[in-house]
Coordinates of C-alpha atoms in Angstrom, one line a residue:
M193 CA 12.4 -18.0 -5.3
R194 CA 16.2 -18.5 -5.9
F195 CA 18.8 -18.4 -3.1
P196 CA 22.6 -18.6 -3.2
N197 CA 24.2 -21.9 -3.0
P198 CA 24.8 -22.4 0.8
F199 CA 28.1 -24.3 -0.1
S200 CA 29.5 -21.3 -1.9
A201 CA 31.9 -19.1 0.0
Q202 CA 30.0 -16.0 -1.1
F203 CA 27.7 -14.6 -3.7
Q204 CA 29.1 -11.8 -5.9
F205 CA 27.9 -9.5 -8.6
Q206 CA 29.5 -7.9 -11.6
F207 CA 28.3 -5.1 -13.7
L208 CA 27.9 -4.7 -17.4
A209 CA 28.4 -1.1 -18.6
Q210 CA 25.5 0.0 -20.9
T211 CA 27.7 1.8 -23.3
S212 CA 30.4 -0.8 -24.0
R213 CA 28.7 -3.9 -22.5
R214 CA 32.0 -4.7 -20.9
R215 CA 31.9 -7.1 -18.0
T216 CA 33.6 -5.8 -14.9
P217 CA 33.5 -7.5 -11.5
F218 CA 31.3 -6.1 -8.6
C219 CA 33.3 -5.6 -5.4
S220 CA 31.9 -6.7 -2.1
N221 CA 33.3 -7.0 1.3
G222 CA 33.0 -10.8 1.0
G223 CA 30.0 -12.9 1.9
S224 CA 30.5 -14.0 5.5
K225 CA 29.2 -17.2 7.0
S226 CA 26.7 -15.1 9.0
S227 CA 25.2 -13.5 6.0
L228 CA 24.8 -16.8 4.3
E229 CA 23.1 -18.2 7.4
M230 CA 20.8 -15.2 7.3
L231 CA 19.8 -15.9 3.7
L232 CA 19.0 -19.5 4.7
V233 CA 16.9 -18.1 7.6
W234 CA 15.0 -16.0 5.0
K235 CA 14.5 -19.1 2.9
Q236 CA 13.1 -21.1 5.8
F237 CA 10.9 -18.2 6.7
F238 CA 9.4 -17.7 3.3
S239 CA 8.4 -21.4 3.2
T240 CA 6.1 -20.9 6.2
C241 CA 5.3 -17.2 6.5
R242 CA 2.1 -17.2 4.4
E243 CA 0.2 -19.5 6.7
E244 CA -2.6 -18.0 8.9
P245 CA -3.2 -19.2 12.5
E246 CA -4.6 -22.7 12.8
E247 CA -7.9 -21.3 14.0
L248 CA -8.4 -19.6 10.6
K249 CA -7.5 -22.6 8.5
D250 CA -11.1 -23.4 7.6
F251 CA -11.8 -19.8 6.7
S252 CA -8.6 -19.4 4.7
D253 CA -9.2 -22.6 2.8
Y254 CA -12.8 -21.5 2.1
L255 CA -11.6 -18.2 0.6
D256 CA -8.8 -19.9 -1.4
S257 CA -11.4 -22.0 -3.1
L258 CA -13.0 -18.9 -4.6
T259 CA -12.0 -16.7 -7.6
N260 CA -9.5 -14.1 -6.3
Y261 CA -9.0 -11.2 -8.6
E262 CA -6.2 -9.8 -6.4
K263 CA -4.2 -12.9 -7.4
S264 CA -5.3 -13.3 -11.0
G265 CA -6.0 -9.8 -12.1
V266 CA -9.3 -8.0 -12.7
P267 CA -11.2 -8.6 -16.0
K268 CA -11.5 -5.8 -18.5
D269 CA -14.2 -3.2 -17.6
A270 CA -15.1 -5.2 -14.5
G271 CA -15.3 -2.0 -12.4
T272 CA -17.3 0.1 -14.8
D273 CA -21.0 0.7 -14.5
S274 CA -21.8 -1.2 -17.7
D275 CA -22.9 -4.6 -19.0
D276 CA -19.3 -5.8 -18.5
G277 CA -19.2 -4.6 -14.8
L278 CA -19.3 -6.9 -11.9
D279 CA -22.8 -7.9 -10.8
L280 CA -23.8 -6.1 -7.7
G281 CA -27.1 -8.0 -7.7
R282 CA -25.4 -11.2 -6.4
M283 CA -23.8 -9.2 -3.6
R284 CA -27.2 -7.7 -2.6
R285 CA -28.7 -11.2 -2.6
L286 CA -25.9 -12.5 -0.4
M287 CA -26.3 -9.6 2.1
A288 CA -30.1 -10.2 2.2
R289 CA -29.4 -13.9 3.0
L290 CA -27.2 -12.7 5.9
G291 CA -29.9 -10.4 7.2
D292 CA -28.5 -7.2 5.7
P293 CA -25.9 -6.6 8.5
Q294 CA -24.7 -3.4 6.7
S295 CA -28.0 -1.7 7.8
K296 CA -27.2 -2.0 11.4
F297 CA -24.7 0.9 11.6
K298 CA -23.8 4.1 9.7
V299 CA -20.9 3.9 7.2
V300 CA -18.2 6.2 5.8
H301 CA -17.5 4.9 2.4
I302 CA -14.1 5.7 0.9
A303 CA -12.9 5.3 -2.7
G304 CA -10.0 6.7 -4.7
T305 CA -6.9 5.7 -6.6
K306 CA -4.5 6.5 -3.8
G307 CA -4.8 7.4 -0.2
K308 CA -8.1 5.6 0.7
G309 CA -6.5 3.2 3.1
S310 CA -4.6 5.9 5.0
T311 CA -7.7 8.1 5.0
A312 CA -9.8 5.2 6.4
A313 CA -7.2 4.7 9.1
F314 CA -7.2 8.4 10.1
V315 CA -11.0 8.6 10.2
S316 CA -11.3 5.4 12.2
N317 CA -8.7 6.5 14.8
I318 CA -10.3 9.9 15.2
L319 CA -13.7 8.3 16.0
R320 CA -12.0 5.8 18.4
A321 CA -10.3 8.6 20.1
Q322 CA -13.7 10.1 20.8
G323 CA -14.8 6.7 22.3
Y324 CA -16.8 5.2 19.5
S325 CA -16.8 1.5 18.6
V326 CA -15.6 1.5 15.0
G327 CA -15.4 -1.3 12.4
C328 CA -12.9 -0.6 9.6
Y329 CA -12.5 -2.7 6.5
T330 CA -9.5 -2.2 4.1
S331 CA -7.4 -4.1 1.7
P332 CA -4.9 -5.6 1.0
H333 CA -3.3 -6.9 4.1
I334 CA 0.4 -7.0 5.1
M335 CA 0.8 -9.7 7.7
T336 CA -2.5 -11.4 8.2
I337 CA -6.0 -11.2 6.6
R338 CA -7.3 -10.2 10.0
E339 CA -5.8 -6.7 9.4
R340 CA -8.6 -6.1 6.9
M341 CA -11.1 -5.9 9.7
T342 CA -10.3 -3.8 12.7
V343 CA -13.0 -3.6 15.4
G344 CA -14.1 -1.9 18.6
K345 CA -12.6 1.0 20.5
S346 CA -9.0 -0.4 20.4
G347 CA -8.7 -0.7 16.6
D348 CA -7.0 -4.1 16.9
P349 CA -7.4 -6.6 14.0
V350 CA -10.3 -9.0 14.6
A351 CA -9.2 -11.9 16.8
S352 CA -8.7 -15.3 15.1
E353 CA -11.2 -16.9 17.4
S354 CA -13.8 -14.3 16.7
L355 CA -13.4 -14.5 13.0
N356 CA -13.4 -18.3 13.0
R357 CA -16.6 -18.4 15.2
L358 CA -18.4 -16.0 12.9
F359 CA -17.4 -17.9 9.8
H360 CA -18.8 -21.1 11.1
K361 CA -21.9 -19.3 12.2
I362 CA -22.7 -18.0 8.7
K363 CA -21.0 -20.7 6.6
G364 CA -24.4 -22.3 5.8
Q365 CA -25.8 -19.1 4.3
L366 CA -22.5 -18.6 2.4
D367 CA -22.7 -22.1 1.0
E368 CA -26.3 -21.6 -0.1
A369 CA -25.5 -18.3 -1.7
I370 CA -22.5 -19.7 -3.6
Q371 CA -24.6 -22.5 -4.9
L372 CA -27.5 -20.3 -6.0
E373 CA -25.0 -17.9 -7.8
N374 CA -23.5 -20.9 -9.6
G375 CA -20.1 -20.4 -7.9
R376 CA -19.7 -16.9 -9.2
L377 CA -19.3 -15.2 -5.7
T378 CA -15.7 -14.1 -5.4
H379 CA -13.1 -14.1 -2.6
F380 CA -13.6 -10.3 -2.2
E381 CA -17.3 -10.5 -2.1
I382 CA -17.4 -13.2 0.6
L383 CA -14.7 -11.4 2.6
T384 CA -16.7 -8.1 2.3
A385 CA -19.9 -9.8 3.5
T386 CA -18.1 -11.3 6.4
A387 CA -16.7 -7.9 7.4
F388 CA -20.2 -6.4 7.4
A389 CA -21.5 -9.4 9.4
L390 CA -18.6 -8.9 11.9
F391 CA -19.3 -5.2 12.4
A392 CA -22.9 -5.9 13.1
E393 CA -22.2 -8.7 15.5
E394 CA -19.6 -6.4 17.3
K395 CA -22.4 -3.7 17.6
S396 CA -20.2 -1.1 15.9
D397 CA -21.4 2.5 16.2
I398 CA -20.0 3.3 12.8
A399 CA -18.0 1.5 10.1
V400 CA -15.3 2.9 7.7
I401 CA -15.4 0.9 4.5
E402 CA -12.7 1.1 1.8
A403 CA -13.8 0.3 -1.7
G404 CA -11.7 -2.4 -3.4
L405 CA -11.8 -1.5 -7.1
G406 CA -13.4 1.7 -8.5
G407 CA -16.7 2.2 -6.7
A408 CA -19.8 1.8 -8.8
R409 CA -19.5 -2.0 -9.2
D410 CA -17.4 -2.7 -6.1
A411 CA -18.7 -5.3 -3.7
T412 CA -18.8 -2.6 -0.9
N413 CA -21.2 -0.4 -2.9
I414 CA -24.4 -2.1 -1.7
L415 CA -25.0 0.7 0.8
S416 CA -28.2 2.7 0.6
S417 CA -28.4 6.5 1.3
S418 CA -29.9 5.8 4.7
E419 CA -26.9 3.7 5.7
L420 CA -24.3 6.2 4.7
A421 CA -22.9 9.0 6.8
A422 CA -20.5 10.3 4.1
S423 CA -18.9 9.3 0.8
V424 CA -15.2 10.1 0.3
I425 CA -13.2 10.2 -2.9
T426 CA -9.5 10.7 -2.2
T427 CA -7.7 10.9 -5.6
I428 CA -8.2 10.0 -9.2
G429 CA -5.2 8.4 -11.1
E430 CA -4.4 6.1 -13.9
E431 CA -4.4 2.8 -12.1
H432 CA -6.5 -0.3 -13.1
L433 CA -7.1 1.4 -16.4
D434 CA -8.4 -1.8 -18.2
A435 CA -10.7 -2.7 -15.4
L436 CA -12.1 0.8 -15.1
G437 CA -12.8 1.8 -18.7
G438 CA -9.4 2.9 -20.1
S439 CA -9.3 6.6 -19.3
L440 CA -9.0 9.0 -16.4
E441 CA -12.6 10.2 -17.1
S442 CA -14.0 6.6 -16.9
I443 CA -12.1 6.0 -13.6
A444 CA -13.6 9.2 -12.2
M445 CA -17.1 8.0 -13.2
A446 CA -16.5 4.6 -11.6
K447 CA -15.4 6.1 -8.3
A448 CA -18.2 8.6 -8.4
G449 CA -20.6 5.7 -8.2
I450 CA -20.3 5.7 -4.4
I451 CA -22.0 9.1 -4.2
K452 CA -25.5 8.6 -2.9
L453 CA -28.7 10.7 -2.8
G454 CA -28.5 13.5 -0.2
V455 CA -25.3 12.1 1.5
P456 CA -22.4 14.5 1.9
T457 CA -19.4 13.9 -0.5
V458 CA -15.9 14.7 0.6
L459 CA -13.3 15.3 -2.1
G460 CA -9.7 14.8 -1.2
G461 CA -7.7 15.8 -4.3
P462 CA -6.2 18.0 -5.6
F463 CA -7.8 16.9 -8.9
V464 CA -7.3 18.3 -12.4
P465 CA -10.3 20.6 -13.1
H466 CA -12.3 18.5 -15.6
I467 CA -12.0 15.4 -13.4
E468 CA -13.2 17.3 -10.3
Q469 CA -16.1 18.6 -12.4
I470 CA -17.1 15.0 -13.2
L471 CA -17.3 14.2 -9.5
R472 CA -19.1 17.5 -8.7
D473 CA -21.6 16.8 -11.5
R474 CA -22.4 13.4 -10.1
A475 CA -22.8 14.9 -6.6
S476 CA -25.1 17.6 -8.0
L477 CA -27.2 14.9 -9.8
M478 CA -27.6 13.1 -6.4
Y479 CA -28.3 16.3 -4.5
S480 CA -25.2 15.5 -2.5
P481 CA -23.5 18.5 -0.7
V482 CA -19.8 18.7 -1.4
V483 CA -16.8 19.5 0.8
S484 CA -13.4 19.7 -0.7
A485 CA -10.2 19.2 1.2
S486 CA -8.4 21.2 -1.5
D487 CA -10.5 24.3 -1.5
A488 CA -8.8 27.7 -1.0
G489 CA -10.2 27.9 2.5
T490 CA -8.2 24.8 3.5
R491 CA -4.6 25.4 4.3
S492 CA -2.0 22.9 5.6
S493 CA 1.7 23.0 6.0
I494 CA 4.7 20.9 7.0
K495 CA 6.8 22.7 9.6
G496 CA 9.5 20.1 9.8
L497 CA 10.5 16.7 11.2
R498 CA 11.1 15.6 14.8
M499 CA 12.8 12.4 15.9
F500 CA 11.4 10.3 18.7
D501 CA 12.5 6.8 19.5
C502 CA 14.6 6.8 16.3
R503 CA 11.5 7.4 14.2
P504 CA 10.8 10.6 12.3
Y505 CA 7.5 12.5 13.0
Q506 CA 6.2 15.2 10.7
V507 CA 5.0 18.4 12.4
N508 CA 2.1 20.1 10.7
D509 CA -0.5 22.9 10.9
V510 CA -4.0 22.5 9.5
V511 CA -6.7 25.2 9.0
I512 CA -10.0 24.3 7.5
Q513 CA -12.5 27.1 6.6
A514 CA -14.9 25.4 4.2
Q515 CA -17.3 27.8 2.5
G516 CA -19.0 25.4 0.1
D517 CA -22.2 23.4 0.5
I518 CA -21.5 22.8 4.2
L519 CA -19.8 25.3 6.4
L520 CA -16.9 23.7 8.3
S521 CA -14.2 25.1 10.6
L522 CA -11.1 23.6 12.3
E523 CA -7.7 24.9 13.3
L524 CA -5.0 22.6 14.6
S525 CA -1.3 23.4 15.2
D526 CA 1.8 21.2 15.7
I527 CA 0.2 17.9 14.7
N528 CA 2.8 15.2 15.0
L529 CA 2.0 12.8 12.2
Q530 CA 3.7 9.4 12.0
M531 CA 2.5 9.1 8.4
L532 CA 5.1 11.1 6.5
G533 CA 4.9 13.2 3.3
K534 CA 2.7 15.9 1.7
H535 CA 0.4 13.2 0.4
Q536 CA -0.2 11.9 4.0
L537 CA -0.9 15.4 5.2
Q538 CA -3.5 15.7 2.5
N539 CA -5.0 12.4 3.5
A540 CA -5.1 13.7 7.1
V541 CA -6.9 16.9 6.0
T542 CA -9.4 14.8 3.9
A543 CA -10.1 12.7 7.1
A544 CA -10.6 15.8 9.1
C545 CA -13.1 17.2 6.6
T546 CA -14.9 13.9 6.8
I547 CA -15.1 14.1 10.6
L548 CA -16.4 17.7 10.4
C549 CA -19.2 16.4 8.1
L550 CA -20.1 13.8 10.7
R551 CA -20.0 16.5 13.4
N552 CA -22.3 18.6 11.3
Q553 CA -24.7 15.6 11.4
G554 CA -24.6 15.4 15.2
W555 CA -21.7 13.1 15.9
Q556 CA -19.8 14.3 18.9
V557 CA -16.1 14.6 18.0
S558 CA -13.9 17.1 19.7
D559 CA -10.9 18.9 18.2
K560 CA -8.8 17.1 20.8
S561 CA -10.0 13.7 19.4
I562 CA -9.2 14.8 15.8
M563 CA -5.7 15.8 16.9
S564 CA -5.2 12.5 18.9
G565 CA -6.6 10.3 16.1
L566 CA -4.4 11.9 13.5
E567 CA -1.3 11.6 15.6
N568 CA -1.9 8.0 16.6
T569 CA -2.4 6.7 13.1
R570 CA 0.3 4.5 11.8
L571 CA 0.0 1.9 9.0
L572 CA 2.3 -1.0 8.1
G573 CA 4.1 -0.5 4.8
R574 CA 3.3 3.3 4.4
S575 CA 6.5 5.4 4.8
Q576 CA 7.5 3.0 7.5
F577 CA 11.0 3.0 9.0
L578 CA 12.0 -0.3 10.5
S579 CA 13.4 -0.4 14.0
S580 CA 17.0 -1.3 14.7
K581 CA 15.7 -4.7 16.0
E582 CA 13.8 -5.3 12.7
A583 CA 16.8 -4.2 10.6
G584 CA 18.9 -6.7 12.6
A585 CA 16.4 -9.5 11.9
L586 CA 17.0 -8.8 8.2
G587 CA 20.8 -9.1 8.7
L588 CA 21.3 -5.4 8.2
Q589 CA 22.4 -4.3 11.7
G590 CA 22.6 -0.5 12.0
A591 CA 21.0 0.1 8.6
T592 CA 18.2 2.6 8.0
I593 CA 15.4 0.8 6.1
L594 CA 12.3 2.4 4.7
V595 CA 9.4 0.2 3.4
D596 CA 6.6 1.8 1.4
G597 CA 4.0 0.1 -0.8
A598 CA 4.2 2.8 -3.6
H599 CA 3.3 1.3 -7.0
T600 CA 2.2 4.1 -9.2
K601 CA 3.9 7.1 -10.7
E602 CA 2.1 9.4 -8.3
S603 CA 2.9 7.3 -5.2
A604 CA 6.5 7.0 -6.3
K605 CA 6.8 10.8 -6.6
S606 CA 5.3 11.1 -3.1
L607 CA 7.8 8.6 -1.8
M608 CA 10.8 10.5 -3.3
E609 CA 9.5 13.7 -1.8
T610 CA 9.3 12.1 1.6
I611 CA 12.8 10.7 1.3
Q612 CA 14.1 14.1 0.2
M613 CA 12.5 15.7 3.2
A614 CA 13.7 13.2 5.7
F615 CA 17.1 12.3 4.3
P616 CA 18.1 15.0 1.8
D617 CA 21.8 13.9 1.5
A618 CA 21.5 10.2 1.9
E619 CA 22.8 7.5 -0.4
L620 CA 19.9 5.3 -1.5
A621 CA 19.6 1.7 -2.6
F622 CA 16.2 0.5 -3.8
V623 CA 14.7 -3.0 -3.8
V624 CA 11.7 -3.0 -6.1
A625 CA 9.1 -5.7 -6.9
M626 CA 5.9 -4.9 -8.8
A627 CA 2.7 -6.4 -10.2
R628 CA 2.6 -6.8 -14.0
D629 CA -0.4 -4.5 -14.5
K630 CA 1.5 -1.3 -13.4
N631 CA 3.2 1.4 -15.3
H632 CA 6.8 0.3 -14.6
V633 CA 8.5 2.9 -16.8
A634 CA 6.6 5.8 -15.2
F635 CA 7.4 4.4 -11.7
A636 CA 11.1 4.0 -12.6
K637 CA 11.4 7.6 -13.8
E638 CA 10.4 9.0 -10.5
I639 CA 12.9 6.8 -8.6
L640 CA 15.7 7.7 -11.0
S641 CA 15.2 11.3 -10.0
A642 CA 17.0 10.6 -6.7
R643 CA 20.1 12.8 -6.1
R644 CA 22.3 10.0 -4.8
L645 CA 21.0 6.7 -6.1
A646 CA 23.6 4.0 -5.4
A647 CA 21.7 0.9 -6.6
V648 CA 18.3 -0.5 -7.7
F649 CA 17.7 -4.2 -7.4
L650 CA 14.7 -5.5 -9.4
T651 CA 13.2 -8.5 -7.7
E652 CA 10.0 -10.6 -7.5
A653 CA 7.3 -11.1 -4.9
E654 CA 4.1 -13.1 -4.9
I655 CA 0.9 -11.2 -5.3
A656 CA -1.9 -12.4 -3.0
G657 CA -0.1 -15.7 -2.6
G658 CA 0.3 -16.4 -6.3
T659 CA 2.6 -15.5 -9.2
S660 CA 0.1 -14.9 -12.1
R661 CA 0.4 -11.1 -11.6
T662 CA 4.1 -11.1 -10.6
T663 CA 6.5 -9.2 -12.9
S664 CA 9.7 -11.1 -13.5
A665 CA 12.9 -9.4 -12.3
E666 CA 14.3 -9.6 -15.9
W667 CA 11.2 -7.8 -17.3
L668 CA 11.4 -5.1 -14.7
R669 CA 15.1 -4.6 -15.5
D670 CA 14.3 -4.1 -19.2
Q671 CA 11.6 -1.6 -18.2
W672 CA 14.0 0.3 -16.0
L673 CA 16.6 0.4 -18.7
Q674 CA 14.0 1.8 -21.0
A675 CA 13.2 4.5 -18.4
C676 CA 16.9 5.3 -18.1
K677 CA 17.0 5.8 -21.9
E678 CA 13.9 8.0 -21.9
V679 CA 15.2 10.3 -19.1
G680 CA 18.7 10.4 -20.6
T681 CA 20.4 8.8 -17.5
K682 CA 23.9 7.7 -18.5
S683 CA 25.3 6.9 -15.0
V684 CA 23.3 3.7 -14.6
Q685 CA 25.3 0.5 -15.0
E686 CA 23.7 -2.9 -15.2
I687 CA 25.1 -5.6 -12.9
V688 CA 24.5 -9.3 -13.2
P689 CA 25.0 -12.3 -10.8
E690 CA 28.4 -13.9 -10.9
E691 CA 29.1 -17.2 -9.1
H692 CA 32.8 -16.9 -8.6
H693 CA 34.7 -14.5 -6.4
Q694 CA 36.6 -11.8 -8.3
T695 CA 38.9 -9.0 -7.2
C696 CA 38.6 -5.3 -8.2
S697 CA 41.3 -2.8 -9.0
S698 CA 41.2 0.6 -7.4
A699 CA 40.3 2.1 -10.8
M700 CA 37.3 -0.2 -11.1
R701 CA 36.2 0.7 -7.5
E702 CA 36.4 4.4 -8.3
S703 CA 34.3 3.9 -11.5
M704 CA 31.6 1.9 -9.6
E705 CA 31.4 4.5 -6.8
S706 CA 30.2 7.2 -9.2
S707 CA 27.5 5.1 -10.9
T708 CA 24.1 3.7 -10.1
H709 CA 24.0 -0.1 -10.1
L710 CA 21.0 -1.8 -11.7
A711 CA 20.4 -5.6 -11.2
A712 CA 17.7 -8.2 -11.7
E713 CA 17.6 -10.6 -8.8
K714 CA 14.7 -13.0 -8.3
S715 CA 15.2 -13.4 -4.5
V716 CA 14.0 -10.6 -2.3
A717 CA 16.3 -11.9 0.4
V718 CA 19.4 -11.6 -1.8
A719 CA 18.3 -8.2 -3.2
V720 CA 17.9 -6.8 0.3
Q721 CA 21.3 -8.2 1.5
A722 CA 23.0 -6.8 -1.7
A723 CA 21.4 -3.4 -1.3
G724 CA 22.7 -3.2 2.3
A725 CA 26.2 -4.4 1.3
I726 CA 26.5 -1.7 -1.4
L727 CA 25.5 1.1 0.9
K728 CA 27.8 -0.2 3.7
R729 CA 30.8 -0.3 1.3
R730 CA 30.1 3.2 0.0
T731 CA 29.6 4.8 3.4
S732 CA 32.7 3.1 4.8
A733 CA 34.8 4.4 1.9
G734 CA 35.3 7.7 3.6
K735 CA 31.8 9.2 2.9
K736 CA 30.1 10.4 6.1
R737 CA 26.6 10.9 4.6
S738 CA 23.7 8.7 5.7
S739 CA 22.3 5.9 3.7
V740 CA 18.8 4.3 3.3
V741 CA 17.6 1.0 1.9
V742 CA 14.2 1.5 0.4
I743 CA 11.9 -1.5 -0.3
T744 CA 9.0 -0.6 -2.5
G745 CA 6.9 -1.3 -5.6
S746 CA 4.0 -3.2 -4.0
L747 CA 2.5 -3.8 -0.6
H748 CA 3.1 -7.5 -1.3
A749 CA 6.9 -7.0 -1.6
V750 CA 6.8 -4.9 1.6
S751 CA 4.8 -7.7 3.3
S752 CA 7.5 -10.3 2.6
V753 CA 10.1 -8.1 4.2
L754 CA 8.0 -7.1 7.2
R755 CA 7.1 -10.7 7.9
S756 CA 10.7 -11.7 8.1
A757 CA 11.6 -8.6 10.2
Q758 CA 9.1 -9.9 12.9

């Protein structure tokens, strides 16, 4: 990760116009000593921020010794129900060696391209609001691996001491299993087994389990019908195409693999008709009653935004009158969601439908608990606005900073809709880092639709602690320039690093104020500082509108920023 020379007076940028390729200096307010000191603080922070607590060193080292597909990328067709798919047999053998802890509690199993983590959080918090002890397993994590396993009635991440104690308790069985499987058990499989063992040890009433990849061959899909309370499929989109068969249809088939015999299936959606039919056909084959959160009898609306403690809350109404395989009914008014956007409202409705299915099975959950659980759900890195203290920790005092882990075309569209709703007239500066296996051009096109896009800084972030899946800033820049060409955007100007201070004429300043700056910058720290500087200069030049720095492209990029903001 590259940082400015601390002995330089400042770091500057200059842009290169796409049409004439003429070099013109970027104008800043001058890099102050304090901003350089802040960048050095970032550098010192990044050198230590990925370490887990000392109590978890043995567990972390153990996991690091295993194959980690989050870091290296998933093999072709690994998530399909085929000869090339991951071997669920070894996961079943591992669970049997641990005493099948997943059989000790009921499970809500959630798969989907987008929204499964948010839906899992909504479901978990509703059940906790009713007083149940809930285990929730999700991925990836933002700050610490402990976030992947929340436990009990509080929903706090598992304590380091508890996880360390459990690891040493089951390490012998894990060692034996790894040896018998010739070292083929993966990072995710061992982590998933540990989560099931933890929830059993904690005597969870119910667990909410998010699938990692696809569904059919995912390590979480070792649950039998008797262990399941509901299967949930949130959305189907074109992500992990190579690993899931290469088409939207094959992705739907992979995710439909979590549907089990006689267990209710909740569909989030909305889905394109033929994809929904694939899911319904699978449910029919498994005699699984279906509830859809997108049926005509389900209505939800956003009534507006409220500000509380400098954070926006989304006010919503939800009416569910399901007339399908299971009759469900719910009406809630003025729900104050901390999770913003139409997509999060849909996730909330999907979670509510899931809870109503549980209630139909005899689980006691009041409307009040549904309301409370939805309102108290908040996730790191999902439409998250940083506090003024956190913005100050990043060296951007007074700035509005939004972090969101969007990394697909669909999630980028949802992000832009959320920004448009919350800040319709704001000047925007984006800092984007993405994994290499994403559709960068499609993502970029959605961001380029912004009404007032001041700048986009393409940067780099480690993925799961490694760089094998990291997209270089230069490659991202080329993809964004291609996106500009495809959408016909002519107001974007590329800017490149320049070591020496330059001055700008008033004509140059005026030209730059009317364009969108696009730059490749390897350092997240430099990119964030530069985004803030551009917005500060523009809003101090007589324009009274608000401004927002948006950090997005992957949860891993968001993680690096949130860690430093702490």
